[in-house]
Tab-separated table of C-alpha atoms in Angstrom:
chain	number	residue	atom	x	y	z
U	1	UNK	CA	33.242	103.956	27.406
U	2	UNK	CA	32.854	102.534	23.925
U	3	UNK	CA	30.504	99.956	22.473
U	4	UNK	CA	32.491	97.275	20.674
U	5	UNK	CA	31.430	94.353	18.488
U	6	UNK	CA	33.969	91.573	18.331
U	7	UNK	CA	33.375	88.231	16.659
U	8	UNK	CA	34.859	85.426	18.736
U	9	UNK	CA	34.799	81.879	17.354
U	10	UNK	CA	32.112	82.926	14.892
U	11	UNK	CA	29.823	84.420	17.511
U	12	UNK	CA	29.290	88.165	17.922
U	13	UNK	CA	29.952	89.680	21.325
U	14	UNK	CA	28.880	93.240	21.955
U	15	UNK	CA	29.477	95.252	25.100
U	16	UNK	CA	29.936	98.781	26.387
U	17	UNK	CA	33.467	98.716	27.782
U	18	UNK	CA	36.068	100.999	29.270
U	19	UNK	CA	38.502	102.073	26.538
U	20	UNK	CA	41.441	100.687	28.504
U	21	UNK	CA	40.010	97.130	28.506
U	22	UNK	CA	42.565	94.660	27.208
U	23	UNK	CA	41.439	92.172	24.572
U	24	UNK	CA	42.288	89.285	26.909
U	25	UNK	CA	39.972	90.767	29.550
U	26	UNK	CA	37.230	91.217	26.981
U	27	UNK	CA	37.560	87.555	26.012
U	28	UNK	CA	37.639	86.283	29.605
U	29	UNK	CA	35.355	88.672	31.462
U	30	UNK	CA	32.924	89.981	28.860
U	31	UNK	CA	32.628	86.992	26.501
U	32	UNK	CA	33.182	84.671	29.504
U	33	UNK	CA	35.547	82.435	27.547
U	34	UNK	CA	38.109	81.316	30.113
U	35	UNK	CA	40.347	79.142	27.940
U	36	UNK	CA	42.621	82.074	27.070
U	37	UNK	CA	44.991	82.635	29.984
U	38	UNK	CA	46.820	85.623	31.385
U	39	UNK	CA	50.363	84.525	32.132
U	40	UNK	CA	53.073	87.151	32.439
U	41	UNK	CA	50.838	90.057	31.406
U	42	UNK	CA	53.916	91.764	29.888
U	43	UNK	CA	53.827	90.418	26.346
U	44	UNK	CA	56.476	87.748	26.782
U	45	UNK	CA	54.891	84.413	27.665
U	46	UNK	CA	52.264	83.882	24.965
U	47	UNK	CA	49.672	82.195	27.222
U	48	UNK	CA	47.131	84.754	25.959
U	49	UNK	CA	47.788	83.985	22.264
U	50	UNK	CA	44.660	84.122	20.088
U	51	UNK	CA	44.213	84.396	16.333
U	52	UNK	CA	43.213	87.824	15.044
U	53	UNK	CA	42.018	87.545	11.449
U	54	UNK	CA	43.831	84.166	11.305
U	55	UNK	CA	47.139	85.431	12.681
U	56	UNK	CA	48.499	84.798	16.173
U	57	UNK	CA	48.738	87.821	18.458
U	58	UNK	CA	49.133	88.359	22.181
U	59	UNK	CA	45.748	89.449	23.506
U	60	UNK	CA	47.262	91.108	26.603
U	61	UNK	CA	49.062	93.573	24.299
U	62	UNK	CA	45.988	94.823	22.474
U	63	UNK	CA	43.083	96.989	23.573
U	64	UNK	CA	39.688	95.506	22.821
U	65	UNK	CA	38.657	98.807	21.168
U	66	UNK	CA	41.506	98.383	18.665
U	67	UNK	CA	39.879	95.228	17.252
U	68	UNK	CA	36.289	96.451	17.183
U	69	UNK	CA	34.611	94.748	14.203
U	70	UNK	CA	37.342	92.110	13.812
U	71	UNK	CA	37.356	88.329	14.126
U	72	UNK	CA	39.091	86.408	16.906
U	73	UNK	CA	39.620	82.707	17.417
U	74	UNK	CA	40.361	81.327	20.852
U	75	UNK	CA	41.211	77.839	22.078
U	76	UNK	CA	37.489	77.131	22.510
U	77	UNK	CA	37.182	77.107	18.707
U	78	UNK	CA	39.337	73.988	18.366
U	79	UNK	CA	37.047	71.344	19.837
U	80	UNK	CA	34.451	69.979	17.413
U	81	UNK	CA	30.735	70.580	18.076
U	82	UNK	CA	30.459	66.849	18.839
U	83	UNK	CA	33.010	67.272	21.638
U	84	UNK	CA	35.770	65.603	19.621
U	85	UNK	CA	39.268	66.941	20.213
U	86	UNK	CA	40.948	68.737	17.315
U	87	UNK	CA	44.099	67.276	15.775
U	88	UNK	CA	46.203	69.792	17.730
U	89	UNK	CA	44.552	68.788	21.004
U	90	UNK	CA	44.876	65.073	20.159
U	91	UNK	CA	48.577	65.509	19.410
U	92	UNK	CA	49.191	67.421	22.654
U	93	UNK	CA	47.291	64.771	24.642
U	94	UNK	CA	49.092	61.868	23.013
U	95	UNK	CA	52.574	63.348	23.546
U	96	UNK	CA	51.749	64.633	27.015
U	97	UNK	CA	52.842	68.080	25.815
U	98	UNK	CA	51.822	69.765	29.037
U	99	UNK	CA	52.468	69.514	32.723
U	100	UNK	CA	50.472	72.136	34.595
U	101	UNK	CA	48.666	73.093	31.384
U	102	UNK	CA	48.596	76.832	32.009
U	103	UNK	CA	50.488	77.740	28.827
U	104	UNK	CA	48.757	75.089	26.699
U	105	UNK	CA	45.993	77.179	25.172
U	106	UNK	CA	48.602	79.587	23.784
U	107	UNK	CA	50.694	76.756	22.376
U	108	UNK	CA	47.581	75.142	20.858
U	109	UNK	CA	46.652	78.356	19.039
U	110	UNK	CA	50.208	78.703	17.727
U	111	UNK	CA	50.116	75.082	16.573
U	112	UNK	CA	46.732	75.647	14.919
U	113	UNK	CA	48.252	78.559	12.994
U	114	UNK	CA	51.620	76.949	12.170
U	115	UNK	CA	50.308	73.710	10.689
U	116	UNK	CA	48.079	75.671	8.323
U	117	UNK	CA	50.669	78.275	7.419
U	118	UNK	CA	53.596	75.900	6.736
U	119	UNK	CA	53.442	72.480	5.058
U	120	UNK	CA	56.592	71.383	6.835
U	121	UNK	CA	58.723	72.670	9.688
U	122	UNK	CA	61.903	71.197	11.132
U	123	UNK	CA	62.252	70.868	14.913
U	124	UNK	CA	64.578	73.858	14.823
U	125	UNK	CA	62.013	75.916	12.890
U	126	UNK	CA	59.227	74.925	15.267
U	127	UNK	CA	61.345	76.116	18.194
U	128	UNK	CA	62.006	79.393	16.381
U	129	UNK	CA	58.297	79.910	15.674
U	130	UNK	CA	57.448	79.210	19.322
U	131	UNK	CA	59.870	81.759	20.776
U	132	UNK	CA	56.921	83.853	21.873
U	133	UNK	CA	55.471	81.082	24.068
U	134	UNK	CA	56.935	80.045	27.388
U	135	UNK	CA	56.297	76.789	29.210
U	136	UNK	CA	57.518	77.338	32.749
U	137	UNK	CA	57.321	73.584	33.413
U	138	UNK	CA	59.849	73.427	30.507
U	139	UNK	CA	58.179	70.564	28.674
U	140	UNK	CA	59.477	71.803	25.343
U	141	UNK	CA	60.595	68.429	23.907
U	142	UNK	CA	57.071	67.060	24.090
U	143	UNK	CA	55.606	70.291	22.758
U	144	UNK	CA	57.842	70.132	19.680
U	145	UNK	CA	56.910	66.445	19.276
U	146	UNK	CA	53.224	67.381	19.460
U	147	UNK	CA	53.524	70.187	16.882
U	148	UNK	CA	55.307	67.844	14.471
U	149	UNK	CA	52.654	65.196	15.017
U	150	UNK	CA	49.821	67.707	14.583
U	151	UNK	CA	51.418	68.846	11.339
U	152	UNK	CA	51.570	65.252	10.094
U	153	UNK	CA	47.930	64.633	11.064
U	154	UNK	CA	46.893	67.854	9.312
U	155	UNK	CA	48.809	66.967	6.133
U	156	UNK	CA	47.436	63.370	6.136
U	157	UNK	CA	43.913	64.684	6.486
U	158	UNK	CA	44.367	67.030	3.549
U	159	UNK	CA	45.791	64.393	1.161
E	1	UNK	CA	47.377	95.075	34.781
E	2	UNK	CA	45.225	97.802	33.361
E	3	UNK	CA	46.465	101.012	31.829
E	4	UNK	CA	45.235	104.149	33.597
E	5	UNK	CA	41.798	105.217	32.382
E	6	UNK	CA	42.085	106.745	28.930
E	7	UNK	CA	40.023	107.762	25.940
E	8	UNK	CA	40.616	106.002	22.641
E	9	UNK	CA	39.916	107.596	19.263
E	10	UNK	CA	40.285	105.894	15.914
E	11	UNK	CA	41.536	108.177	13.135
E	12	UNK	CA	40.507	107.326	9.579
E	13	UNK	CA	42.595	110.019	7.908
E	14	UNK	CA	45.724	111.944	8.827
E	15	UNK	CA	43.699	115.147	9.145
E	16	UNK	CA	41.394	113.444	11.596
E	17	UNK	CA	44.411	112.231	13.589
E	18	UNK	CA	45.879	115.772	13.684
E	19	UNK	CA	42.582	117.150	14.915
E	20	UNK	CA	42.346	114.517	17.698
E	21	UNK	CA	45.951	115.244	18.706
E	22	UNK	CA	45.268	118.974	18.862
E	23	UNK	CA	42.368	118.428	21.285
E	24	UNK	CA	44.625	117.160	24.001
E	25	UNK	CA	48.215	118.033	24.872
E	26	UNK	CA	48.623	114.755	26.627
E	27	UNK	CA	47.615	112.636	23.603
E	28	UNK	CA	49.789	109.813	22.304
E	29	UNK	CA	49.657	107.958	19.014
E	30	UNK	CA	49.170	104.196	18.981
E	31	UNK	CA	50.220	102.189	15.904
E	32	UNK	CA	50.565	98.420	16.411
E	33	UNK	CA	50.769	98.928	20.162
E	34	UNK	CA	53.571	96.445	20.812
E	35	UNK	CA	55.777	99.102	22.433
E	36	UNK	CA	53.230	101.441	23.951
E	37	UNK	CA	50.929	98.781	25.439
E	38	UNK	CA	53.597	97.439	27.835
E	39	UNK	CA	54.385	101.042	28.804
E	40	UNK	CA	50.719	101.833	29.421
E	41	UNK	CA	50.330	98.718	31.546
E	42	UNK	CA	53.441	99.458	33.585
E	43	UNK	CA	52.164	103.050	33.722
E	44	UNK	CA	55.484	104.365	32.460
E	45	UNK	CA	53.229	106.221	30.033
E	46	UNK	CA	49.716	107.301	30.938
E	47	UNK	CA	48.278	109.557	28.247
E	48	UNK	CA	44.646	110.517	28.721
E	49	UNK	CA	44.002	110.217	24.972
E	50	UNK	CA	45.199	107.509	22.622
E	51	UNK	CA	44.886	108.183	18.883
E	52	UNK	CA	44.887	105.009	16.770
E	53	UNK	CA	46.411	105.586	13.334
E	54	UNK	CA	45.940	101.979	12.147
E	55	UNK	CA	42.945	102.715	9.874
E	56	UNK	CA	44.837	105.355	7.841
E	57	UNK	CA	45.405	103.621	4.534
E	58	UNK	CA	48.389	105.601	3.255
E	59	UNK	CA	50.420	104.582	6.305
E	60	UNK	CA	50.306	100.932	5.194
E	61	UNK	CA	51.927	101.458	1.785
E	62	UNK	CA	55.299	100.235	0.579
E	63	UNK	CA	56.288	101.991	-2.628
E	64	UNK	CA	59.302	102.768	-4.825
E	65	UNK	CA	60.112	106.334	-5.707
E	66	UNK	CA	63.149	106.623	-7.941
E	67	UNK	CA	66.017	104.939	-6.163
E	68	UNK	CA	64.299	104.912	-2.801
E	69	UNK	CA	61.738	102.788	-1.011
E	70	UNK	CA	59.131	104.525	1.054
E	71	UNK	CA	57.662	102.406	3.816
E	72	UNK	CA	54.559	103.578	5.664
E	73	UNK	CA	54.757	103.846	9.440
E	74	UNK	CA	52.017	101.224	9.944
E	75	UNK	CA	53.802	98.515	7.934
E	76	UNK	CA	54.297	95.556	10.271
E	77	UNK	CA	57.460	93.534	10.812
E	78	UNK	CA	55.700	90.607	9.168
E	79	UNK	CA	54.883	92.705	6.093
E	80	UNK	CA	58.529	93.778	5.852
E	81	UNK	CA	59.606	90.127	5.972
E	82	UNK	CA	57.082	89.221	3.259
E	83	UNK	CA	57.581	92.202	0.927
E	84	UNK	CA	59.138	91.318	-2.433
E	85	UNK	CA	60.151	94.924	-3.020
E	86	UNK	CA	62.068	95.039	0.228
E	87	UNK	CA	63.617	91.628	-0.342
E	88	UNK	CA	65.058	92.617	-3.710
E	89	UNK	CA	65.986	96.218	-2.936
E	90	UNK	CA	67.014	96.331	0.734
E	91	UNK	CA	67.528	92.694	1.787
E	92	UNK	CA	69.287	93.897	4.910
E	93	UNK	CA	66.074	95.363	6.317
E	94	UNK	CA	64.226	92.122	5.768
E	95	UNK	CA	66.953	90.158	7.535
E	96	UNK	CA	66.716	92.582	10.463
E	97	UNK	CA	62.937	92.222	10.762
E	98	UNK	CA	63.197	88.427	10.910
E	99	UNK	CA	64.922	88.650	14.294
E	100	UNK	CA	62.543	91.047	16.014
E	101	UNK	CA	60.791	89.615	19.084
E	102	UNK	CA	58.504	86.694	18.141
E	103	UNK	CA	55.849	85.652	15.610
E	104	UNK	CA	52.963	87.219	17.544
E	105	UNK	CA	54.717	90.573	18.060
E	106	UNK	CA	55.880	90.647	14.418
E	107	UNK	CA	52.255	90.306	13.334
E	108	UNK	CA	51.251	93.515	15.167
E	109	UNK	CA	54.379	95.608	15.686
E	110	UNK	CA	55.159	98.333	13.149
E	111	UNK	CA	58.235	100.007	11.691
E	112	UNK	CA	57.054	103.473	12.714
E	113	UNK	CA	56.169	102.386	16.234
E	114	UNK	CA	59.512	100.732	16.818
E	115	UNK	CA	61.434	103.795	15.592
E	116	UNK	CA	59.394	106.164	17.759
E	117	UNK	CA	59.883	104.020	20.856
E	118	UNK	CA	63.646	104.574	20.392
E	119	UNK	CA	64.807	101.780	22.647
E	120	UNK	CA	68.647	101.970	22.566
E	121	UNK	CA	68.775	98.215	21.958
E	122	UNK	CA	66.025	98.075	19.311
E	123	UNK	CA	66.577	95.945	16.220
E	124	UNK	CA	65.790	98.263	13.318
E	125	UNK	CA	67.799	101.332	14.163
E	126	UNK	CA	71.412	100.154	13.564
E	127	UNK	CA	70.299	98.795	10.176
E	128	UNK	CA	68.402	101.958	9.263
E	129	UNK	CA	71.359	104.111	10.314
E	130	UNK	CA	73.745	102.359	7.935
E	131	UNK	CA	71.112	102.536	5.195
E	132	UNK	CA	70.998	106.343	5.680
E	133	UNK	CA	67.241	106.225	6.269
E	134	UNK	CA	65.157	109.363	6.688
E	135	UNK	CA	61.797	109.778	8.353
E	136	UNK	CA	58.869	111.933	7.270
E	137	UNK	CA	56.915	113.714	9.995
E	138	UNK	CA	53.581	115.319	9.273
E	139	UNK	CA	51.407	117.639	11.300
E	140	UNK	CA	48.476	119.957	10.690
E	141	UNK	CA	51.048	122.660	9.888
E	142	UNK	CA	52.970	120.775	7.234
E	143	UNK	CA	55.655	118.169	6.867
E	144	UNK	CA	59.382	117.746	7.336
E	145	UNK	CA	61.911	115.054	6.546
E	146	UNK	CA	64.867	114.403	8.846
E	147	UNK	CA	67.658	111.872	8.824
E	148	UNK	CA	67.148	109.045	11.301
E	149	UNK	CA	70.509	109.969	12.815
E	150	UNK	CA	69.097	113.384	13.763
E	151	UNK	CA	65.697	111.986	14.728
E	152	UNK	CA	67.120	109.686	17.410
E	153	UNK	CA	67.876	111.829	20.438
E	154	UNK	CA	68.392	109.550	23.420
E	155	UNK	CA	66.894	106.620	25.246
E	156	UNK	CA	63.177	106.514	24.407
E	157	UNK	CA	63.465	110.029	23.045
E	158	UNK	CA	63.041	111.220	19.471
E	159	UNK	CA	62.775	114.596	17.776
E	160	UNK	CA	59.001	114.610	17.426
E	161	UNK	CA	56.770	117.481	18.438
E	162	UNK	CA	53.318	117.252	19.958
E	163	UNK	CA	50.880	117.066	17.067
E	164	UNK	CA	53.356	115.419	14.698
E	165	UNK	CA	53.056	111.874	13.355
E	166	UNK	CA	55.853	109.839	11.817
E	167	UNK	CA	54.193	108.826	8.560
E	168	UNK	CA	56.901	107.038	6.580
E	169	UNK	CA	60.500	105.933	6.409
E	170	UNK	CA	62.532	106.655	3.277
E	171	UNK	CA	65.344	104.228	2.503
E	172	UNK	CA	67.746	104.436	-0.450
E	173	UNK	CA	67.953	101.119	-2.321
E	174	UNK	CA	71.029	99.213	-1.181
E	175	UNK	CA	72.111	95.749	-2.256
E	176	UNK	CA	75.678	95.886	-0.891
E	177	UNK	CA	77.121	92.992	1.090
E	178	UNK	CA	75.808	93.343	4.629
E	179	UNK	CA	75.906	91.850	8.050
E	180	UNK	CA	73.240	92.138	10.744
E	181	UNK	CA	73.987	90.602	14.117
E	182	UNK	CA	71.825	90.567	17.206
E	183	UNK	CA	73.310	89.093	20.330
E	184	UNK	CA	70.708	88.361	22.991
E	185	UNK	CA	70.458	85.976	25.921
E	186	UNK	CA	67.286	84.462	24.522
E	187	UNK	CA	66.139	84.808	20.942
E	188	UNK	CA	63.090	86.982	21.592
E	189	UNK	CA	64.913	89.358	23.944
E	190	UNK	CA	66.276	92.789	23.254
E	191	UNK	CA	69.929	92.789	22.210
E	192	UNK	CA	72.820	92.886	24.684
E	193	UNK	CA	74.911	93.925	21.706
E	194	UNK	CA	74.001	94.373	18.068
E	195	UNK	CA	75.597	95.590	14.881
E	196	UNK	CA	74.702	96.347	11.292
E	197	UNK	CA	77.244	96.895	8.539
E	198	UNK	CA	77.469	97.399	4.787
E	199	UNK	CA	80.650	97.069	2.773
E	200	UNK	CA	81.414	97.900	-0.868
E	201	UNK	CA	84.772	96.837	-2.272
E	202	UNK	CA	86.554	97.532	-5.536
E	203	UNK	CA	87.784	94.539	-7.529
E	204	UNK	CA	91.316	95.026	-6.149
E	205	UNK	CA	89.987	94.735	-2.592
E	206	UNK	CA	90.028	98.420	-1.703
E	207	UNK	CA	87.127	99.322	0.561
E	208	UNK	CA	85.151	102.027	-1.236
E	209	UNK	CA	82.244	102.293	1.205
E	210	UNK	CA	81.857	100.919	4.686
E	211	UNK	CA	79.100	101.809	7.101
E	212	UNK	CA	78.827	100.399	10.589
E	213	UNK	CA	76.372	100.965	13.426
E	214	UNK	CA	76.014	99.379	16.842
E	215	UNK	CA	73.031	99.056	19.156
E	216	UNK	CA	72.703	98.642	22.924
E	217	UNK	CA	76.079	100.324	23.494
E	218	UNK	CA	75.039	103.861	24.336
E	219	UNK	CA	71.954	105.943	25.075
E	220	UNK	CA	71.038	105.455	21.401
E	221	UNK	CA	72.289	103.368	18.453
E	222	UNK	CA	75.419	104.853	16.919
E	223	UNK	CA	77.192	104.988	13.572
E	224	UNK	CA	80.926	104.340	14.095
E	225	UNK	CA	82.079	107.087	11.746
E	226	UNK	CA	85.722	107.155	12.843
E	227	UNK	CA	86.046	103.448	12.205
E	228	UNK	CA	84.357	103.904	8.836
E	229	UNK	CA	86.759	106.620	7.691
E	230	UNK	CA	89.801	104.691	8.919
E	231	UNK	CA	88.880	101.696	6.785
E	232	UNK	CA	87.678	103.528	3.669
E	233	UNK	CA	89.969	103.893	0.661
E	234	UNK	CA	92.454	101.285	1.834
E	235	UNK	CA	92.922	97.546	1.501
E	236	UNK	CA	92.726	96.850	5.207
E	237	UNK	CA	94.687	94.083	6.839
E	238	UNK	CA	93.250	92.157	9.739
E	239	UNK	CA	95.403	94.233	12.071
E	240	UNK	CA	93.921	97.505	10.728
E	241	UNK	CA	90.431	96.190	11.318
E	242	UNK	CA	91.162	95.005	14.837
E	243	UNK	CA	92.805	98.278	15.824
E	244	UNK	CA	89.935	100.323	14.391
E	245	UNK	CA	87.366	98.163	16.180
E	246	UNK	CA	89.194	98.334	19.503
E	247	UNK	CA	89.472	102.102	19.256
E	248	UNK	CA	85.772	102.453	18.420
E	249	UNK	CA	84.666	100.127	21.209
E	250	UNK	CA	86.872	101.956	23.712
E	251	UNK	CA	84.720	105.058	23.205
E	252	UNK	CA	81.391	103.316	23.862
E	253	UNK	CA	79.500	103.768	27.102
E	254	UNK	CA	76.912	101.008	27.379
E	255	UNK	CA	74.651	100.603	30.366
E	256	UNK	CA	75.361	98.141	33.153
E	257	UNK	CA	72.214	96.124	33.853
E	258	UNK	CA	70.905	92.637	34.551
E	259	UNK	CA	71.129	91.761	30.858
E	260	UNK	CA	74.855	92.436	30.733
E	261	UNK	CA	77.546	94.522	32.409
E	262	UNK	CA	79.069	97.406	30.474
E	263	UNK	CA	82.371	95.538	30.077
E	264	UNK	CA	80.604	92.443	28.847
E	265	UNK	CA	78.592	94.426	26.293
E	266	UNK	CA	81.771	96.054	24.977
E	267	UNK	CA	83.550	92.712	24.775
E	268	UNK	CA	80.675	91.182	22.799
E	269	UNK	CA	80.513	94.241	20.529
E	270	UNK	CA	84.244	94.038	19.844
E	271	UNK	CA	84.011	90.337	19.003
E	272	UNK	CA	80.995	90.566	16.719
E	273	UNK	CA	82.468	93.579	14.894
E	274	UNK	CA	85.820	91.872	14.309
E	275	UNK	CA	84.241	88.614	13.155
E	276	UNK	CA	81.547	90.036	10.912
E	277	UNK	CA	83.374	93.031	9.449
E	278	UNK	CA	86.211	90.553	8.853
E	279	UNK	CA	83.918	88.313	6.817
E	280	UNK	CA	82.635	91.267	4.794
E	281	UNK	CA	86.074	92.746	4.120
E	282	UNK	CA	88.208	89.642	3.688
E	283	UNK	CA	85.470	87.361	2.395
E	284	UNK	CA	84.890	83.758	3.318
E	285	UNK	CA	84.907	82.674	6.896
E	286	UNK	CA	87.631	84.720	8.492
E	287	UNK	CA	86.059	84.524	11.919
């Protein structure tokens, strides 16, 4: 057992955990934040994507003890304190970029990262950047539409 | 899926890592974890002690030493893609890293971890073989440097002893014309066939240096040395190239699995070698 301190969405979570605890289990079961999903559990599907020090990673492929003292952002960080949807969430809602919604939190975190990292991405580039996220309902057209729209909203807001 | 119960220790220096490793015969090193985590979860590997080498600063360095670049074992795929030194001195390695897995894995996965996993269809190894890379292994008893060709033993097997840590990869600067091809069913998958090649030509078209390696065609990635020597020192015609490729491919023994039958893998290898070596040797689009 090891005591870890992990900052999630700006709040510190501390717990005495088994060393083999996966980060995704720490987020869901210890911090009780259930927006991050476990999809394939083999590192392929990206449903468990969170940002670790601002970079997307798959939280089912990391032990919580490995990120002791680090900062994580999960999908719960997107919504404003007033309950307003973020631009990524708005774009996904408007384009109906989800069917069952299981993969959505992973795609939202990728979108959150991509629109800040790159000022512009072509549809082809967006698809390339989203290789690590699967939508088993195969709603990819709408997801690409939503990422492009989110990027536009982000750029408009900045200028 | 949980790994089997294990103890995790974080090493801040190499000496600390060696001392943790010596405590337990069953210990394994974890770098970025993108190879070992899936194995732990599938319980293909179940070490009782995991030694994390991520905090060791020297393992994160990329530095020039004479005509060689030394890349620390903990350098991530993303850092290789972003490194200016690597871009200008070994562009081929950067191109290779761009096609590894996906954005999330490239943020965590490391050069040293990928090499030590020794998947026969891994992305880096064909490239590193043609670059004549060497690896440095350190232990409490000292250090040794071996060529990557000798380090790779078989599928998921490398020449590393208990207590040793792969600390860096040494790569001679190389700006020759190159080709790196990964053929996979889906972009983020492991290769069904892959190749890496470098070609140097004299002004009259004579091939002065050609190095070719293939991945996913045997129990480990292979340099095609017979093909190389057949095409060196001559001005090869298309026919020479095709014959040399067919002979080399004939000798390969890829696995037969759900990702591709052995015959299919050989066919793809033959086609990508002919097309891409053709472009390097004859120039232009001779596909």
